[in-house]
Coordinates of N, CA and C in Angstrom, one line a residue:
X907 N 214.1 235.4 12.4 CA 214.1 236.2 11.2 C 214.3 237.7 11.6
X908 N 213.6 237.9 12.8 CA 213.6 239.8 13.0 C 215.2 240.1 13.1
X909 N 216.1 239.2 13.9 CA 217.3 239.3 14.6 C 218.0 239.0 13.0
X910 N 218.1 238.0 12.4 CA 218.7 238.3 11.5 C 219.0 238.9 10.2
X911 N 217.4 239.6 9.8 CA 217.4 240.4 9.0 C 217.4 241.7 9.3
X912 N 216.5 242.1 10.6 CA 216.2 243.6 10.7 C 217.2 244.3 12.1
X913 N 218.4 242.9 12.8 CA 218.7 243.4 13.9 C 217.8 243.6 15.4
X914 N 217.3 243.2 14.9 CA 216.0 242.9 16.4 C 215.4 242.0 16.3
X915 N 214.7 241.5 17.6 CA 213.9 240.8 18.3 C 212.9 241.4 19.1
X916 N 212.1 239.9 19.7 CA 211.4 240.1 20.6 C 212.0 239.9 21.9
X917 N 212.1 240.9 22.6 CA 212.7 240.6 23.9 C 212.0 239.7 24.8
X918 N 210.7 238.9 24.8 CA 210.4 238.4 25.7 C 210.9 237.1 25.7
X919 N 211.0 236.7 24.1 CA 211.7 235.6 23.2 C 212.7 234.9 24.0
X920 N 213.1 235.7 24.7 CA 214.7 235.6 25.5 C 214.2 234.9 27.2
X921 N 213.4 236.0 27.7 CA 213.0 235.7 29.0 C 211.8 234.1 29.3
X922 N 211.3 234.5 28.7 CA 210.0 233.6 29.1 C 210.7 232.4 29.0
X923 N 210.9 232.0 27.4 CA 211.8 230.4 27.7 C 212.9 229.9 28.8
X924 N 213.4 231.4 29.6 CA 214.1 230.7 30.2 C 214.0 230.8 32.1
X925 N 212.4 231.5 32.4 CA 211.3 231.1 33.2 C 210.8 229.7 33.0
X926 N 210.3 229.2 31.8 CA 209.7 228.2 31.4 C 210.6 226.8 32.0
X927 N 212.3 226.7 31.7 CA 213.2 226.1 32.0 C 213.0 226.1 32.9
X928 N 213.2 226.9 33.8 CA 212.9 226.5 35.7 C 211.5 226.0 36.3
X929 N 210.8 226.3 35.6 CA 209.5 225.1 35.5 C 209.8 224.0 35.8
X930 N 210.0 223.9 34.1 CA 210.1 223.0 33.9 C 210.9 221.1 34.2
X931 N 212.7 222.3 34.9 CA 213.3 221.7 35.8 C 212.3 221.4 36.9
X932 N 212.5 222.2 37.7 CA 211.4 221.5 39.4 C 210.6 220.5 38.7
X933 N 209.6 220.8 37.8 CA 208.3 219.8 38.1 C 208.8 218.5 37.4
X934 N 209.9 218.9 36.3 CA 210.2 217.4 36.5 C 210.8 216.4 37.2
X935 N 211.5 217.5 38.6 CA 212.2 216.7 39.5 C 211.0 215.9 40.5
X936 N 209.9 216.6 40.1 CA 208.8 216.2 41.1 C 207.9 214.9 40.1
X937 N 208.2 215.1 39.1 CA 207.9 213.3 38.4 C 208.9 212.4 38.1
X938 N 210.1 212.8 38.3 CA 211.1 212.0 38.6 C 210.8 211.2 40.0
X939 N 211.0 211.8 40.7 CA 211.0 211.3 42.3 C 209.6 210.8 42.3
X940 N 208.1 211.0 41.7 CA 207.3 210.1 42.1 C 207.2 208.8 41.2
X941 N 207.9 208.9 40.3 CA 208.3 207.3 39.0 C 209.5 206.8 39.2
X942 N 210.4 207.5 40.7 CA 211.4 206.7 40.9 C 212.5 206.3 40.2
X943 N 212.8 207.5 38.9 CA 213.4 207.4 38.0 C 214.7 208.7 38.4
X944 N 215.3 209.0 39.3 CA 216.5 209.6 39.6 C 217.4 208.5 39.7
X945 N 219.0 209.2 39.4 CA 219.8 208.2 39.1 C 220.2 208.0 40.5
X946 N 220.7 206.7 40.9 CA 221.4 206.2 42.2 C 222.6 205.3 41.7
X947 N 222.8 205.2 42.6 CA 224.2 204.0 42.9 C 223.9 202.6 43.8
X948 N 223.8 201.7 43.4 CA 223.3 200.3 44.0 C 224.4 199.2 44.6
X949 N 225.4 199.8 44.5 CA 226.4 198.8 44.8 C 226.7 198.0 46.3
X950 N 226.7 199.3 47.1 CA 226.3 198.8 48.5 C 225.0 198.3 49.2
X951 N 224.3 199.2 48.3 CA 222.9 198.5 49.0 C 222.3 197.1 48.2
X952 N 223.1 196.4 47.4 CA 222.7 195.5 46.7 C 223.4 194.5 47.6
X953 N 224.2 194.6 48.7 CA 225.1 193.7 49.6 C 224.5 193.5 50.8
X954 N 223.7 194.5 51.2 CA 222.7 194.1 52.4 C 221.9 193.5 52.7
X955 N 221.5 192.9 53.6 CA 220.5 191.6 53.6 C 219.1 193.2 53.6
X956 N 217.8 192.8 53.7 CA 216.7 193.2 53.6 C 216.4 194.3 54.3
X957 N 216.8 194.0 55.7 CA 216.8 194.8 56.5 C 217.7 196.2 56.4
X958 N 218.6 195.9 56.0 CA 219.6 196.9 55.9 C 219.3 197.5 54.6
X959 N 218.5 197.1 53.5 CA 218.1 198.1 52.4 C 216.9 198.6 52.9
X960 N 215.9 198.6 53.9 CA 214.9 199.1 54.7 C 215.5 200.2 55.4
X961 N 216.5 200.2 56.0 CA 217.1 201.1 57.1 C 217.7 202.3 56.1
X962 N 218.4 201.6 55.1 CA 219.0 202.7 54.0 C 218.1 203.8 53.1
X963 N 217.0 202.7 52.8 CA 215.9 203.8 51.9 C 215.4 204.3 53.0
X964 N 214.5 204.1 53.9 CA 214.3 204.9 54.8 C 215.0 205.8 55.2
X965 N 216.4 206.1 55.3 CA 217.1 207.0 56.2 C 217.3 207.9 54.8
X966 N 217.1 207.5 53.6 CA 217.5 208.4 52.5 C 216.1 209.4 52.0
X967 N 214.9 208.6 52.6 CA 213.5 209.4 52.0 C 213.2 210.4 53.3
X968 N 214.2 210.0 54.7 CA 214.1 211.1 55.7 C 215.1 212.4 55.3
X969 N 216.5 212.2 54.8 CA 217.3 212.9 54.5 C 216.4 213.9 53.7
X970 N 215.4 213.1 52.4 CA 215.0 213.9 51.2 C 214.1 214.8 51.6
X971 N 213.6 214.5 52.9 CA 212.2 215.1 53.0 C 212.9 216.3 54.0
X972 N 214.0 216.3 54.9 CA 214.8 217.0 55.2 C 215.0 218.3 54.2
X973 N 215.7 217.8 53.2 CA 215.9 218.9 52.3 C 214.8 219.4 52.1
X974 N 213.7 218.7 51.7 CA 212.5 219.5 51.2 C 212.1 220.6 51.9
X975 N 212.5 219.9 53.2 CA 211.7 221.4 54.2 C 212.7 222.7 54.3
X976 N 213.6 222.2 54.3 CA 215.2 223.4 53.9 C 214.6 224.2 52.7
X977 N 214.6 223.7 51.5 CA 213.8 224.3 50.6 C 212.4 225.3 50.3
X978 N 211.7 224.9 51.3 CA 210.2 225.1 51.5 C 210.8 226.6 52.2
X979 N 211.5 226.3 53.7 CA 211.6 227.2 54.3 C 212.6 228.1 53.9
X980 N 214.0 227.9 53.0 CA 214.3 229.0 52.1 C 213.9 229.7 51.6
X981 N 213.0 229.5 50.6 CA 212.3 229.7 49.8 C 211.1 231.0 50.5
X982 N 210.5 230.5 51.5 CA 210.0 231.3 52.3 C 210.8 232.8 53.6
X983 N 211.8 232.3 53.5 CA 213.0 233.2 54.1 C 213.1 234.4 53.2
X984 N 212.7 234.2 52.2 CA 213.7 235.1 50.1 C 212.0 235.2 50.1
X985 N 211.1 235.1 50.1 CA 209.7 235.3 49.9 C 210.1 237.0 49.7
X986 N 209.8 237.6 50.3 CA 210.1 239.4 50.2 C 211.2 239.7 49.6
X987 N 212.0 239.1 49.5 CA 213.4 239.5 48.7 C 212.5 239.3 47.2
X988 N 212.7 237.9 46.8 CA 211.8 238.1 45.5 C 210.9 238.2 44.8
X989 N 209.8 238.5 45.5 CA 208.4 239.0 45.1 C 208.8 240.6 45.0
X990 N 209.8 241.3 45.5 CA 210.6 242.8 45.3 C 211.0 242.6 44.1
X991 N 211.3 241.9 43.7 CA 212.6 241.7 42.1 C 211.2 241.8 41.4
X992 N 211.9 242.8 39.7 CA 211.0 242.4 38.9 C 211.9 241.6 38.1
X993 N 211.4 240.8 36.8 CA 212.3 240.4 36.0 C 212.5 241.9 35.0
X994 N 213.9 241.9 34.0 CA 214.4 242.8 33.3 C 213.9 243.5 32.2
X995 N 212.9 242.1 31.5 CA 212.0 242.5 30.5 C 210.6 242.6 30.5
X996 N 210.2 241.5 31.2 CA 208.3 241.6 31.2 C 208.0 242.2 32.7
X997 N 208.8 242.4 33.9 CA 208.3 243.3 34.6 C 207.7 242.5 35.6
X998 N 207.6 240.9 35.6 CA 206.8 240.0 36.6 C 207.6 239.9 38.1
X999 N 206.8 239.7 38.5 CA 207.8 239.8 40.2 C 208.6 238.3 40.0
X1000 N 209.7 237.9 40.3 CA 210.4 236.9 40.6 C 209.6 236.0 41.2
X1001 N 209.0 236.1 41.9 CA 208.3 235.0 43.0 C 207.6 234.0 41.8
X1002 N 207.3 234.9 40.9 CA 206.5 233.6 39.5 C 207.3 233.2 39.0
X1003 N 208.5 232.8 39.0 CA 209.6 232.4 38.5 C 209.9 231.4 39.5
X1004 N 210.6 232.0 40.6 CA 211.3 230.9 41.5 C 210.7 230.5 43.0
X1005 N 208.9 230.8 43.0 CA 208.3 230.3 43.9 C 207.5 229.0 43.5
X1006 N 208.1 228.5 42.6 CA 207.7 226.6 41.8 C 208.7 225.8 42.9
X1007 N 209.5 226.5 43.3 CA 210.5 226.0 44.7 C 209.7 225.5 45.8
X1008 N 208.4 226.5 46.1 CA 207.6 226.1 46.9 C 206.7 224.8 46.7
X1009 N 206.3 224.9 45.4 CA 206.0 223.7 45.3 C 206.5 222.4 45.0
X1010 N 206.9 222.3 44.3 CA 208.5 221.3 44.4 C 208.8 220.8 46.0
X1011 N 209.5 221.8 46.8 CA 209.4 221.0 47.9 C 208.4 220.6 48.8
X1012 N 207.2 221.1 48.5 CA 206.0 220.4 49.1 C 206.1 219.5 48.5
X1013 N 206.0 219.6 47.0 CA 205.5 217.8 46.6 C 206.3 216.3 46.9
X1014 N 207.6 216.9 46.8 CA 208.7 215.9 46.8 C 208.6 215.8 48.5
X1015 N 208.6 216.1 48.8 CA 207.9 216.1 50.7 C 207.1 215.5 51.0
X1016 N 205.9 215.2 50.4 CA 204.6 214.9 50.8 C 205.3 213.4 50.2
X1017 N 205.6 213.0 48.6 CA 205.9 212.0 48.1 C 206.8 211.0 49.1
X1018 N 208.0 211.3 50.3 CA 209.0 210.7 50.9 C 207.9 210.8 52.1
X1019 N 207.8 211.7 52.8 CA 206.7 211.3 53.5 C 205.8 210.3 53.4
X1020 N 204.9 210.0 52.4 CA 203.8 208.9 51.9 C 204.7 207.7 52.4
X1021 N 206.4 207.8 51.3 CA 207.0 206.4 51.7 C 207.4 206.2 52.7
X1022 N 207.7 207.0 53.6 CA 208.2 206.8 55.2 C 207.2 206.1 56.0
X1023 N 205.7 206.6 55.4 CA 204.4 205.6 56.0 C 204.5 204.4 55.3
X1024 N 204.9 204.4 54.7 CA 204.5 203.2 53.8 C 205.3 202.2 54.5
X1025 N 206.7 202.9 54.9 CA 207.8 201.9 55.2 C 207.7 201.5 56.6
X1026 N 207.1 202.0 57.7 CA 206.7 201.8 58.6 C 205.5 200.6 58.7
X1027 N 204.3 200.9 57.3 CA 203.5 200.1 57.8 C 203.3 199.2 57.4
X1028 N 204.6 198.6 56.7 CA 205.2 197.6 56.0 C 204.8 197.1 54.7
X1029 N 204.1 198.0 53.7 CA 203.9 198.6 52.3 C 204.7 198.8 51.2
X1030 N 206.0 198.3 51.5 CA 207.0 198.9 51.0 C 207.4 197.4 50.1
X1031 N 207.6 197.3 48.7 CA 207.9 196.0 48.4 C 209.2 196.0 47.9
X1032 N 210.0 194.8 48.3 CA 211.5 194.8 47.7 C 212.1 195.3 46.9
X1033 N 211.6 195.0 46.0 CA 212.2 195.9 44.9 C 212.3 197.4 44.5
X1034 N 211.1 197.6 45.7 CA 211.3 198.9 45.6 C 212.5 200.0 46.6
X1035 N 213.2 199.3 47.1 CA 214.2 199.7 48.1 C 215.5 199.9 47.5
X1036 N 215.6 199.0 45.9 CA 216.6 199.7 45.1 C 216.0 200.6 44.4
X1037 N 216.8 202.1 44.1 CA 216.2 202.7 43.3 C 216.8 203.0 41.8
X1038 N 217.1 201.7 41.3 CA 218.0 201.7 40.2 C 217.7 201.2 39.1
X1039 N 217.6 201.8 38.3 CA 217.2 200.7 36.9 C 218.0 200.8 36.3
X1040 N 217.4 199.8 35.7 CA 218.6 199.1 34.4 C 218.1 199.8 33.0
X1041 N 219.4 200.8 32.6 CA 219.1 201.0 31.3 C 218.7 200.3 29.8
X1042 N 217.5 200.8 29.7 CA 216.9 199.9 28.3 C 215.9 199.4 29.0
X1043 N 215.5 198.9 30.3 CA 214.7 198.0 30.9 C 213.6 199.1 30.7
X1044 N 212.5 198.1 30.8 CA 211.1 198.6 30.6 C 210.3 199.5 32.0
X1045 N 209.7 199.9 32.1 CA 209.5 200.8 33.6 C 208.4 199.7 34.0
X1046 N 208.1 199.7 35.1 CA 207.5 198.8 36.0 C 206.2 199.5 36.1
X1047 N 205.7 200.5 36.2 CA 204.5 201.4 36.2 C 203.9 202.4 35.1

């Protein structure tokens, strides 16, 4: 109403929702990846005998946990860089904005880690080595 009638707004109207978005991206990538609901491709690994979808998800929850720590440790590299930034309108230091990175890759870390034990200590159940569902299908958890 302000913007269309009187030519203004609330400037924070602008910012905050789009802090909130980056929230709210990460943390959903971090309940994504613990309900195993990211999209994959199954085609190869649906041709492998047992073993070889063991060797694949495992080499893919090391990869993930790989990135996580890339993340973690970026993140901590830019630590001084942007905890220096303020944002343009409310004045908050960046780090409350784009230090949910830190958490993110902790959690999604800790989450491929848990399965890396799991998968070692042979916890891991078949089905869970595809990570594919079928659209419309009901979730398992």
């Amino acid at each position: 109403m302000l913007r269309l009638f009187f030519n203004t707004g609330i400037d924070l109207s602008e910012e905050v929702p789009r802090f909130a978005f980056v929230w709210l991206t990460f943390l959903g990538a971090i309940v994504g990846m613990r309900k195993r609901a990211h999209l994959g491709v199954d085609l190869m690994v649906q041709m492998m005998p047992l073993v070889g979808r063991r060797v694949c998800w495992g080499l893919s929850q090391a990869i993930m946990l790989l990135c996580c720590v890339y993340i973690v440790y970026g993140t901590w590299l830019q630590h001084d860089i942007i905890a220096g930034n303020a944002s343009p309108v409310a004045q908050l230091s960046m780090l409350w904005v784009y230090g949910v990175s830190y958490f993110t890759g902790a959690a999604i870390g800790f989450i491929c880690l848990s399965n890396l034990v799991r998968l070692v200590l042979g916890k891991v159940a078949d089905y869970e080595l595809i990570d594919v569902q079928e659209e419309g299908m009901e979730e398992g958890t």
